[in-house]
């Protein structure tokens, strides 16, 4: 059970009052209309998944309903810091972050639908 301190209302509550909303500090493209489909898809769907220190966006859903950032260790679940949107983390500046490698989809072999039918699989 995590206990999270909300930097907006100053309450220290159980995690059930909060909801994670993904990676924090994601920069929106300056001109979305100029992005390629691949760049826009990367912005919308691909996030870091580090083992170690991770900066996340959370909302105090059952409290003040405001968004804030959390610096959390993804292995130990220890929360190192919470801070308001627009601020930068303080305690984790030199913390160790290990980023896991991303899957390279270009190396995945695709099986043609005819081959699947011959093998008895559906399409």
PDB file of C-alpha atoms in Angstrom, residues 31-76:
ATOM      1  CA  UNK A  31       3.006  21.844 -34.436  1.00  0.00           C
ATOM      2  CA  UNK A  32       0.943  18.619 -34.448  1.00  0.00           C
ATOM      3  CA  UNK A  33      -0.213  19.255 -38.025  1.00  0.00           C
ATOM      4  CA  UNK A  34       3.403  19.080 -39.191  1.00  0.00           C
ATOM      5  CA  UNK A  35       4.018  15.672 -37.566  1.00  0.00           C
ATOM      6  CA  UNK A  36       4.145  12.508 -39.590  1.00  0.00           C
ATOM      7  CA  UNK A  37       1.825   9.687 -38.574  1.00  0.00           C
ATOM      8  CA  UNK A  38       4.783   7.877 -37.034  1.00  0.00           C
ATOM      9  CA  UNK A  39       5.845  10.924 -34.966  1.00  0.00           C
ATOM     10  CA  UNK A  40       2.266  11.487 -33.767  1.00  0.00           C
ATOM     11  CA  UNK A  41       1.869   7.792 -32.919  1.00  0.00           C
ATOM     12  CA  UNK A  42       5.118   7.872 -30.940  1.00  0.00           C
ATOM     13  CA  UNK A  43       3.856  10.888 -28.997  1.00  0.00           C
ATOM     14  CA  UNK A  44       0.480   9.307 -28.236  1.00  0.00           C
ATOM     15  CA  UNK A  45       1.384   5.704 -27.484  1.00  0.00           C
ATOM     16  CA  UNK A  46       5.060   5.122 -26.681  1.00  0.00           C
ATOM     17  CA  UNK A  47       6.321   5.797 -23.176  1.00  0.00           C
ATOM     18  CA  UNK A  48       9.456   5.017 -21.219  1.00  0.00           C
ATOM     19  CA  UNK A  49       9.317   1.941 -19.022  1.00  0.00           C
ATOM     20  CA  UNK A  50      12.413   2.242 -16.840  1.00  0.00           C
ATOM     21  CA  UNK A  51      13.578  -0.012 -14.074  1.00  0.00           C
ATOM     22  CA  UNK A  52      14.467   2.460 -11.346  1.00  0.00           C
ATOM     23  CA  UNK A  53      13.511   6.077 -10.904  1.00  0.00           C
ATOM     24  CA  UNK A  54      10.468   7.116 -12.941  1.00  0.00           C
ATOM     25  CA  UNK A  55       8.577  10.408 -13.090  1.00  0.00           C
ATOM     26  CA  UNK A  56       4.816   9.892 -13.265  1.00  0.00           C
ATOM     27  CA  UNK A  57       1.698  12.007 -13.545  1.00  0.00           C
ATOM     28  CA  UNK A  58      -0.975  11.327 -10.901  1.00  0.00           C
ATOM     29  CA  UNK A  59      -4.323  12.846  -9.995  1.00  0.00           C
ATOM     30  CA  UNK A  60      -5.853  13.154  -6.524  1.00  0.00           C
ATOM     31  CA  UNK A  61      -9.171  11.783  -7.794  1.00  0.00           C
ATOM     32  CA  UNK A  62     -10.974  11.407  -4.448  1.00  0.00           C
ATOM     33  CA  UNK A  63      -9.519  14.577  -2.992  1.00  0.00           C
ATOM     34  CA  UNK A  64      -8.762  17.953  -4.508  1.00  0.00           C
ATOM     35  CA  UNK A  65      -8.898  16.447  -8.075  1.00  0.00           C
ATOM     36  CA  UNK A  66      -5.686  18.176  -9.132  1.00  0.00           C
ATOM     37  CA  UNK A  67      -2.836  16.674 -11.150  1.00  0.00           C
ATOM     38  CA  UNK A  68       0.713  16.453  -9.801  1.00  0.00           C
ATOM     39  CA  UNK A  69       3.954  14.584 -10.455  1.00  0.00           C
ATOM     40  CA  UNK A  70       5.469  11.714  -8.492  1.00  0.00           C
ATOM     41  CA  UNK A  71       9.064  10.476  -8.555  1.00  0.00           C
ATOM     42  CA  UNK A  72       8.829   6.766  -7.820  1.00  0.00           C
ATOM     43  CA  UNK A  73      11.244   3.843  -7.869  1.00  0.00           C
ATOM     44  CA  UNK A  74       9.574   1.191 -10.040  1.00  0.00           C
ATOM     45  CA  UNK A  75      11.320  -1.741  -8.350  1.00  0.00           C
ATOM     46  CA  UNK A  76      10.893  -0.835  -4.679  1.00  0.00           C
TER      47      UNK A  76
END
